[in-house]
Amino acid sequence: MRNLALEVSDIDPPARSMPACAEFGESLLLALRSRPRRIAPKFFYDEAGSALFEAICALDEYYLTRTEVSILRQHAAQIAHLIGLRAEIVEFGAGSGSKIRILLDALARPARYVPVDLSVAHLDHAARALVHDYPGLEVAPLAADFTRPLVLTTHQPAANRRVGVFLGSTIGNLSLEEAHEFLGRAAVLFRGGGLLVGVDLVKDPAVLHRAYNDAQGTTAAFNRNLLGRANRELDADFDLAGFRHYAFYEPLAQRIQMHLVSARQQTVHVCQEEFVFQEGESLHTENSRKYTVDGFRALARRAGLTPGPVWCDPKQWFSVHWLASPPRPTPASSGAR
Ligand code: TRP
């Protein structure tokens, strides 16, 4: 009997913690077991992480959000014209849903708005507010990971075409291969319509450095929240103060790299597994790639999209691209009998 009781209690803890160790747990364990240690940035965005990201967007140093918003405001009419009448708008990484309002205000009777985001809380909150503020607009939120192939529901019957919106230079958080894949899937998903993408541009490294190393330490808190999330969800015991936020720009690779660097030798546990961090050892948490206007257009073209107008701010710090996805050629127009 005693043995049996021991066995049961030995088995019990992992069984209880397994469901919580779902995708985030598996990815973090994989990251911690490999060298270099590196995890996908999508895991930043739990509720606390999403709130910290909103705070980043309001920082002085973080020019991206306000620059993109000013571009959208200034060119809303032309963008709305390209999107067209009664379009269905699918927004990736919709977040709090504040930017889409600029477009919704300019659009001619949008048929449906489909915000896609990982955070159900974000989606729910944003969808409620939009339904309230835009009577008659159909809002159909979709909790999904857009770094994977996406299944959309049937077309809204009254919609003329489907258009994608991908703002915030989130495309820069994907690797070149992932971005190419994403754009290729968008070309198929939005055939006959197009994709509107916000892309941060290559610039003075000092400006970039400031944007990812703000004086208040909000970006540092955002970065460390990944460890906090592991503590909350995965029974982990990271000492957040034992990891330093380290973000730097690589001009040759045209990207910011963001790391959490161990301040000392330490041992941590995640889902009952033990890991040692040497002093100076890092967990690579994110890349933020910067493009030139021409470099991004070339990438879009290789993925099967047709680059259209591009709008930038006067300093050329940020760009918004319209990428058309031409309709499938009809047999007649392609010359087949
Ligand atoms: N898409 C945002 C960006 O690349 C995400 C982000 C915000 C971020 N803060 C960050 C990425 C800090 C890396 C480091 O700017």
mmCIF file of N, CA, C and O in Angstrom, residues 192-259:
data_model
loop_
_atom_site.group_PDB
_atom_site.id
_atom_site.type_symbol
_atom_site.label_atom_id
_atom_site.label_comp_id
_atom_site.label_asym_id
_atom_site.label_seq_id
_atom_site.Cartn_x
_atom_site.Cartn_y
_atom_site.Cartn_z
ATOM 1 N N GLY A 192 -7.289 38.502 -55.903
ATOM 2 C CA GLY A 192 -8.341 39.425 -56.331
ATOM 3 C C GLY A 192 -8.424 40.648 -55.425
ATOM 4 O O GLY A 192 -9.119 41.609 -55.729
ATOM 5 N N GLY A 193 -7.711 40.618 -54.325
ATOM 6 C CA GLY A 193 -7.657 41.755 -53.396
ATOM 7 C C GLY A 193 -6.213 42.149 -53.180
ATOM 8 O O GLY A 193 -5.474 42.362 -54.129
ATOM 9 N N GLY A 194 -5.787 42.214 -51.939
ATOM 10 C CA GLY A 194 -4.399 42.580 -51.674
ATOM 11 C C GLY A 194 -4.095 42.588 -50.198
ATOM 12 O O GLY A 194 -4.920 42.181 -49.375
ATOM 13 N N LEU A 195 -2.882 43.059 -49.894
ATOM 14 C CA LEU A 195 -2.398 43.075 -48.515
ATOM 15 C C LEU A 195 -1.767 44.433 -48.237
ATOM 16 O O LEU A 195 -0.967 44.930 -49.034
ATOM 17 N N LEU A 196 -2.151 45.026 -47.109
ATOM 18 C CA LEU A 196 -1.568 46.287 -46.659
ATOM 19 C C LEU A 196 -0.601 45.954 -45.523
ATOM 20 O O LEU A 196 -1.001 45.364 -44.528
ATOM 21 N N VAL A 197 0.683 46.308 -45.688
ATOM 22 C CA VAL A 197 1.694 45.922 -44.697
ATOM 23 C C VAL A 197 2.480 47.119 -44.202
ATOM 24 O O VAL A 197 2.969 47.924 -45.012
ATOM 25 N N GLY A 198 2.659 47.229 -42.896
ATOM 26 C CA GLY A 198 3.509 48.255 -42.291
ATOM 27 C C GLY A 198 4.894 47.688 -42.041
ATOM 28 O O GLY A 198 5.022 46.648 -41.399
ATOM 29 N N VAL A 199 5.923 48.354 -42.556
ATOM 30 C CA VAL A 199 7.290 47.824 -42.507
ATOM 31 C C VAL A 199 8.265 48.887 -42.007
ATOM 32 O O VAL A 199 8.375 49.965 -42.605
ATOM 33 N N ASP A 200 8.985 48.590 -40.953
ATOM 34 C CA ASP A 200 9.990 49.521 -40.445
ATOM 35 C C ASP A 200 11.202 49.517 -41.377
ATOM 36 O O ASP A 200 11.559 48.481 -41.938
ATOM 37 N N LEU A 201 11.815 50.704 -41.530
ATOM 38 C CA LEU A 201 12.888 50.833 -42.518
ATOM 39 C C LEU A 201 14.275 50.889 -41.878
ATOM 40 O O LEU A 201 14.444 51.288 -40.717
ATOM 41 N N VAL A 202 15.262 50.489 -42.646
ATOM 42 C CA VAL A 202 16.675 50.604 -42.280
ATOM 43 C C VAL A 202 16.973 52.084 -42.018
ATOM 44 O O VAL A 202 16.510 52.946 -42.768
ATOM 45 N N LYS A 203 17.687 52.382 -40.943
ATOM 46 C CA LYS A 203 17.994 53.786 -40.612
ATOM 47 C C LYS A 203 19.201 53.861 -39.692
ATOM 48 O O LYS A 203 19.823 52.831 -39.396
ATOM 49 N N ASP A 204 19.503 55.069 -39.219
ATOM 50 C CA ASP A 204 20.589 55.298 -38.266
ATOM 51 C C ASP A 204 20.493 54.311 -37.091
ATOM 52 O O ASP A 204 19.497 54.312 -36.357
ATOM 53 N N PRO A 205 21.522 53.496 -36.881
ATOM 54 C CA PRO A 205 21.484 52.513 -35.793
ATOM 55 C C PRO A 205 21.202 53.137 -34.420
ATOM 56 O O PRO A 205 20.594 52.491 -33.558
ATOM 57 N N ALA A 206 21.600 54.388 -34.221
ATOM 58 C CA ALA A 206 21.372 55.027 -32.915
ATOM 59 C C ALA A 206 19.878 55.193 -32.644
ATOM 60 O O ALA A 206 19.415 55.018 -31.517
ATOM 61 N N VAL A 207 19.126 55.522 -33.682
ATOM 62 C CA VAL A 207 17.668 55.675 -33.539
ATOM 63 C C VAL A 207 17.041 54.312 -33.211
ATOM 64 O O VAL A 207 16.169 54.197 -32.344
ATOM 65 N N LEU A 208 17.504 53.292 -33.912
ATOM 66 C CA LEU A 208 16.987 51.943 -33.675
ATOM 67 C C LEU A 208 17.341 51.473 -32.269
ATOM 68 O O LEU A 208 16.524 50.881 -31.565
ATOM 69 N N HIS A 209 18.571 51.757 -31.870
ATOM 70 C CA HIS A 209 19.015 51.318 -30.554
ATOM 71 C C HIS A 209 18.136 51.925 -29.463
ATOM 72 O O HIS A 209 17.706 51.235 -28.543
ATOM 73 N N ARG A 210 17.862 53.216 -29.591
ATOM 74 C CA ARG A 210 16.996 53.880 -28.599
ATOM 75 C C ARG A 210 15.603 53.256 -28.554
ATOM 76 O O ARG A 210 15.014 53.085 -27.493
ATOM 77 N N ALA A 211 15.069 52.917 -29.732
ATOM 78 C CA ALA A 211 13.696 52.396 -29.796
ATOM 79 C C ALA A 211 13.547 51.069 -29.050
ATOM 80 O O ALA A 211 12.464 50.748 -28.552
ATOM 81 N N TYR A 212 14.625 50.300 -28.969
ATOM 82 C CA TYR A 212 14.555 48.981 -28.331
ATOM 83 C C TYR A 212 15.287 48.942 -26.981
ATOM 84 O O TYR A 212 15.464 47.879 -26.402
ATOM 85 N N ASN A 213 15.719 50.139 -26.532
ATOM 86 C CA ASN A 213 16.367 50.253 -25.219
ATOM 87 C C ASN A 213 15.857 51.527 -24.555
ATOM 88 O O ASN A 213 16.624 52.444 -24.274
ATOM 89 N N ASP A 214 14.557 51.589 -24.311
ATOM 90 C CA ASP A 214 13.970 52.830 -23.793
ATOM 91 C C ASP A 214 14.438 53.108 -22.364
ATOM 92 O O ASP A 214 14.768 52.190 -21.612
ATOM 93 N N ALA A 215 14.453 54.391 -22.032
ATOM 94 C CA ALA A 215 14.996 54.849 -20.745
ATOM 95 C C ALA A 215 14.188 54.316 -19.560
ATOM 96 O O ALA A 215 14.740 54.003 -18.507
ATOM 97 N N GLN A 216 12.873 54.178 -19.742
ATOM 98 C CA GLN A 216 12.031 53.707 -18.633
ATOM 99 C C GLN A 216 12.166 52.214 -18.356
ATOM 100 O O GLN A 216 11.684 51.724 -17.353
ATOM 101 N N GLY A 217 12.736 51.490 -19.312
ATOM 102 C CA GLY A 217 12.864 50.043 -19.117
ATOM 103 C C GLY A 217 11.607 49.266 -19.446
ATOM 104 O O GLY A 217 11.446 48.124 -19.007
ATOM 105 N N THR A 218 10.712 49.863 -20.230
ATOM 106 C CA THR A 218 9.474 49.142 -20.579
ATOM 107 C C THR A 218 9.775 47.960 -21.506
ATOM 108 O O THR A 218 9.203 46.877 -21.344
ATOM 109 N N THR A 219 10.695 48.159 -22.457
ATOM 110 C CA THR A 219 11.047 47.056 -23.354
ATOM 111 C C THR A 219 11.749 45.943 -22.573
ATOM 112 O O THR A 219 11.526 44.758 -22.831
ATOM 113 N N ALA A 220 12.559 46.332 -21.597
ATOM 114 C CA ALA A 220 13.208 45.332 -20.738
ATOM 115 C C ALA A 220 12.145 44.518 -19.986
ATOM 116 O O ALA A 220 12.230 43.291 -19.900
ATOM 117 N N ALA A 221 11.123 45.209 -19.474
ATOM 118 C CA ALA A 221 10.057 44.512 -18.737
ATOM 119 C C ALA A 221 9.274 43.590 -19.666
ATOM 120 O O ALA A 221 8.896 42.469 -19.295
ATOM 121 N N PHE A 222 9.049 44.056 -20.901
ATOM 122 C CA PHE A 222 8.360 43.258 -21.916
ATOM 123 C C PHE A 222 9.156 41.974 -22.194
ATOM 124 O O PHE A 222 8.608 40.874 -22.227
ATOM 125 N N ASN A 223 10.458 42.132 -22.349
ATOM 126 C CA ASN A 223 11.332 40.996 -22.617
ATOM 127 C C ASN A 223 11.313 40.018 -21.431
ATOM 128 O O ASN A 223 11.089 38.817 -21.599
ATOM 129 N N ARG A 224 11.494 40.541 -20.226
ATOM 130 C CA ARG A 224 11.533 39.677 -19.037
ATOM 131 C C ARG A 224 10.186 39.027 -18.738
ATOM 132 O O ARG A 224 10.122 38.002 -18.059
ATOM 133 N N ASN A 225 9.098 39.622 -19.248
ATOM 134 C CA ASN A 225 7.782 39.041 -18.994
ATOM 135 C C ASN A 225 7.675 37.615 -19.540
ATOM 136 O O ASN A 225 6.874 36.818 -19.052
ATOM 137 N N LEU A 226 8.504 37.300 -20.529
ATOM 138 C CA LEU A 226 8.498 35.929 -21.049
ATOM 139 C C LEU A 226 8.828 34.944 -19.918
ATOM 140 O O LEU A 226 8.223 33.877 -19.801
ATOM 141 N N LEU A 227 9.798 35.342 -19.083
ATOM 142 C CA LEU A 227 10.185 34.490 -17.952
ATOM 143 C C LEU A 227 9.090 34.511 -16.884
ATOM 144 O O LEU A 227 8.791 33.482 -16.266
ATOM 145 N N GLY A 228 8.485 35.680 -16.693
ATOM 146 C CA GLY A 228 7.379 35.789 -15.738
ATOM 147 C C GLY A 228 6.229 34.896 -16.160
ATOM 148 O O GLY A 228 5.599 34.227 -15.337
ATOM 149 N N ARG A 229 5.965 34.881 -17.465
ATOM 150 C CA ARG A 229 4.894 34.033 -17.978
ATOM 151 C C ARG A 229 5.210 32.555 -17.718
ATOM 152 O O ARG A 229 4.323 31.780 -17.342
ATOM 153 N N ALA A 230 6.466 32.177 -17.915
ATOM 154 C CA ALA A 230 6.869 30.790 -17.643
ATOM 155 C C ALA A 230 6.650 30.470 -16.159
ATOM 156 O O ALA A 230 6.169 29.390 -15.812
ATOM 157 N N ASN A 231 6.978 31.421 -15.295
ATOM 158 C CA ASN A 231 6.747 31.201 -13.853
ATOM 159 C C ASN A 231 5.266 31.009 -13.564
ATOM 160 O O ASN A 231 4.877 30.151 -12.777
ATOM 161 N N ARG A 232 4.425 31.813 -14.233
ATOM 162 C CA ARG A 232 2.984 31.731 -13.976
ATOM 163 C C ARG A 232 2.360 30.481 -14.567
ATOM 164 O O ARG A 232 1.516 29.847 -13.961
ATOM 165 N N GLU A 233 2.792 30.125 -15.771
ATOM 166 C CA GLU A 233 2.072 29.056 -16.486
ATOM 167 C C GLU A 233 2.750 27.698 -16.432
ATOM 168 O O GLU A 233 2.103 26.683 -16.657
ATOM 169 N N LEU A 234 4.059 27.674 -16.209
ATOM 170 C CA LEU A 234 4.792 26.418 -16.388
ATOM 171 C C LEU A 234 5.500 25.973 -15.125
ATOM 172 O O LEU A 234 6.433 25.179 -15.193
ATOM 173 N N ASP A 235 5.085 26.525 -13.976
ATOM 174 C CA ASP A 235 5.735 26.096 -12.747
ATOM 175 C C ASP A 235 7.235 26.358 -12.797
ATOM 176 O O ASP A 235 8.014 25.604 -12.226
ATOM 177 N N ALA A 236 7.651 27.386 -13.507
ATOM 178 C CA ALA A 236 9.083 27.689 -13.611
ATOM 179 C C ALA A 236 9.495 28.601 -12.464
ATOM 180 O O ALA A 236 8.638 29.178 -11.772
ATOM 181 N N ASP A 237 10.807 28.708 -12.238
ATOM 182 C CA ASP A 237 11.285 29.528 -11.109
ATOM 183 C C ASP A 237 12.375 30.506 -11.552
ATOM 184 O O ASP A 237 13.409 30.629 -10.908
ATOM 185 N N PHE A 238 12.151 31.175 -12.677
ATOM 186 C CA PHE A 238 13.106 32.178 -13.150
ATOM 187 C C PHE A 238 13.152 33.342 -12.169
ATOM 188 O O PHE A 238 12.104 33.825 -11.717
ATOM 189 N N ASP A 239 14.352 33.801 -11.865
ATOM 190 C CA ASP A 239 14.528 35.038 -11.102
ATOM 191 C C ASP A 239 14.673 36.154 -12.149
ATOM 192 O O ASP A 239 15.698 36.275 -12.810
ATOM 193 N N LEU A 240 13.625 36.940 -12.298
ATOM 194 C CA LEU A 240 13.621 37.937 -13.384
ATOM 195 C C LEU A 240 14.775 38.926 -13.263
ATOM 196 O O LEU A 240 15.325 39.382 -14.262
ATOM 197 N N ALA A 241 15.155 39.234 -12.027
ATOM 198 C CA ALA A 241 16.254 40.185 -11.811
ATOM 199 C C ALA A 241 17.601 39.570 -12.205
ATOM 200 O O ALA A 241 18.588 40.292 -12.346
ATOM 201 N N GLY A 242 17.635 38.264 -12.388
ATOM 202 C CA GLY A 242 18.881 37.590 -12.756
ATOM 203 C C GLY A 242 19.132 37.574 -14.253
ATOM 204 O O GLY A 242 20.105 36.973 -14.717
ATOM 205 N N PHE A 243 18.267 38.243 -15.034
ATOM 206 C CA PHE A 243 18.431 38.276 -16.496
ATOM 207 C C PHE A 243 18.392 39.714 -16.990
ATOM 208 O O PHE A 243 17.523 40.496 -16.601
ATOM 209 N N ARG A 244 19.361 40.071 -17.841
ATOM 210 C CA ARG A 244 19.438 41.436 -18.359
ATOM 211 C C ARG A 244 18.846 41.506 -19.766
ATOM 212 O O ARG A 244 19.079 40.616 -20.590
ATOM 213 N N HIS A 245 18.092 42.559 -19.996
ATOM 214 C CA HIS A 245 17.578 42.857 -21.334
ATOM 215 C C HIS A 245 18.741 43.326 -22.191
ATOM 216 O O HIS A 245 19.474 44.229 -21.817
ATOM 217 N N TYR A 246 18.947 42.696 -23.339
ATOM 218 C CA TYR A 246 20.039 43.100 -24.218
ATOM 219 C C TYR A 246 19.530 43.130 -25.651
ATOM 220 O O TYR A 246 19.190 42.095 -26.221
ATOM 221 N N ALA A 247 19.426 44.330 -26.220
ATOM 222 C CA ALA A 247 18.940 44.487 -27.595
ATOM 223 C C ALA A 247 19.961 45.294 -28.372
ATOM 224 O O ALA A 247 20.449 46.317 -27.889
ATOM 225 N N PHE A 248 20.314 44.812 -29.562
ATOM 226 C CA PHE A 248 21.327 45.511 -30.354
ATOM 227 C C PHE A 248 20.991 45.406 -31.836
ATOM 228 O O PHE A 248 20.291 44.479 -32.258
ATOM 229 N N TYR A 249 21.489 46.359 -32.612
ATOM 230 C CA TYR A 249 21.218 46.367 -34.049
ATOM 231 C C TYR A 249 22.422 45.822 -34.803
ATOM 232 O O TYR A 249 23.557 46.189 -34.514
ATOM 233 N N GLU A 250 22.155 44.962 -35.772
ATOM 234 C CA GLU A 250 23.201 44.439 -36.653
ATOM 235 C C GLU A 250 23.004 45.057 -38.023
ATOM 236 O O GLU A 250 22.118 44.611 -38.768
ATOM 237 N N PRO A 251 23.822 46.049 -38.384
ATOM 238 C CA PRO A 251 23.607 46.727 -39.667
ATOM 239 C C PRO A 251 23.710 45.785 -40.877
ATOM 240 O O PRO A 251 22.974 45.947 -41.838
ATOM 241 N N LEU A 252 24.604 44.810 -40.811
ATOM 242 C CA LEU A 252 24.761 43.934 -41.976
ATOM 243 C C LEU A 252 23.543 43.046 -42.178
ATOM 244 O O LEU A 252 23.094 42.824 -43.304
ATOM 245 N N ALA A 253 22.991 42.543 -41.083
ATOM 246 C CA ALA A 253 21.806 41.682 -41.186
ATOM 247 C C ALA A 253 20.525 42.513 -41.188
ATOM 248 O O ALA A 253 19.436 41.977 -41.365
ATOM 249 N N GLN A 254 20.632 43.809 -40.971
ATOM 250 C CA GLN A 254 19.483 44.722 -40.940
ATOM 251 C C GLN A 254 18.428 44.282 -39.944
ATOM 252 O O GLN A 254 17.238 44.214 -40.246
ATOM 253 N N ARG A 255 18.891 43.965 -38.726
ATOM 254 C CA ARG A 255 17.879 43.576 -37.742
ATOM 255 C C ARG A 255 18.341 43.869 -36.319
ATOM 256 O O ARG A 255 19.532 43.876 -36.006
ATOM 257 N N ILE A 256 17.335 44.078 -35.464
ATOM 258 C CA ILE A 256 17.542 44.129 -34.022
ATOM 259 C C ILE A 256 17.475 42.698 -33.519
ATOM 260 O O ILE A 256 16.630 41.919 -33.964
ATOM 261 N N GLN A 257 18.387 42.358 -32.636
ATOM 262 C CA GLN A 257 18.274 41.083 -31.923
ATOM 263 C C GLN A 257 17.974 41.407 -30.479
ATOM 264 O O GLN A 257 18.565 42.321 -29.916
ATOM 265 N N MET A 258 17.091 40.662 -29.877
ATOM 266 C CA MET A 258 16.775 40.889 -28.467
ATOM 267 C C MET A 258 17.036 39.611 -27.673
ATOM 268 O O MET A 258 16.621 38.525 -28.095
ATOM 269 N N HIS A 259 17.739 39.779 -26.565
ATOM 270 C CA HIS A 259 18.127 38.635 -25.731
ATOM 271 C C HIS A 259 17.816 38.886 -24.270
ATOM 272 O O HIS A 259 17.704 40.034 -23.833
#
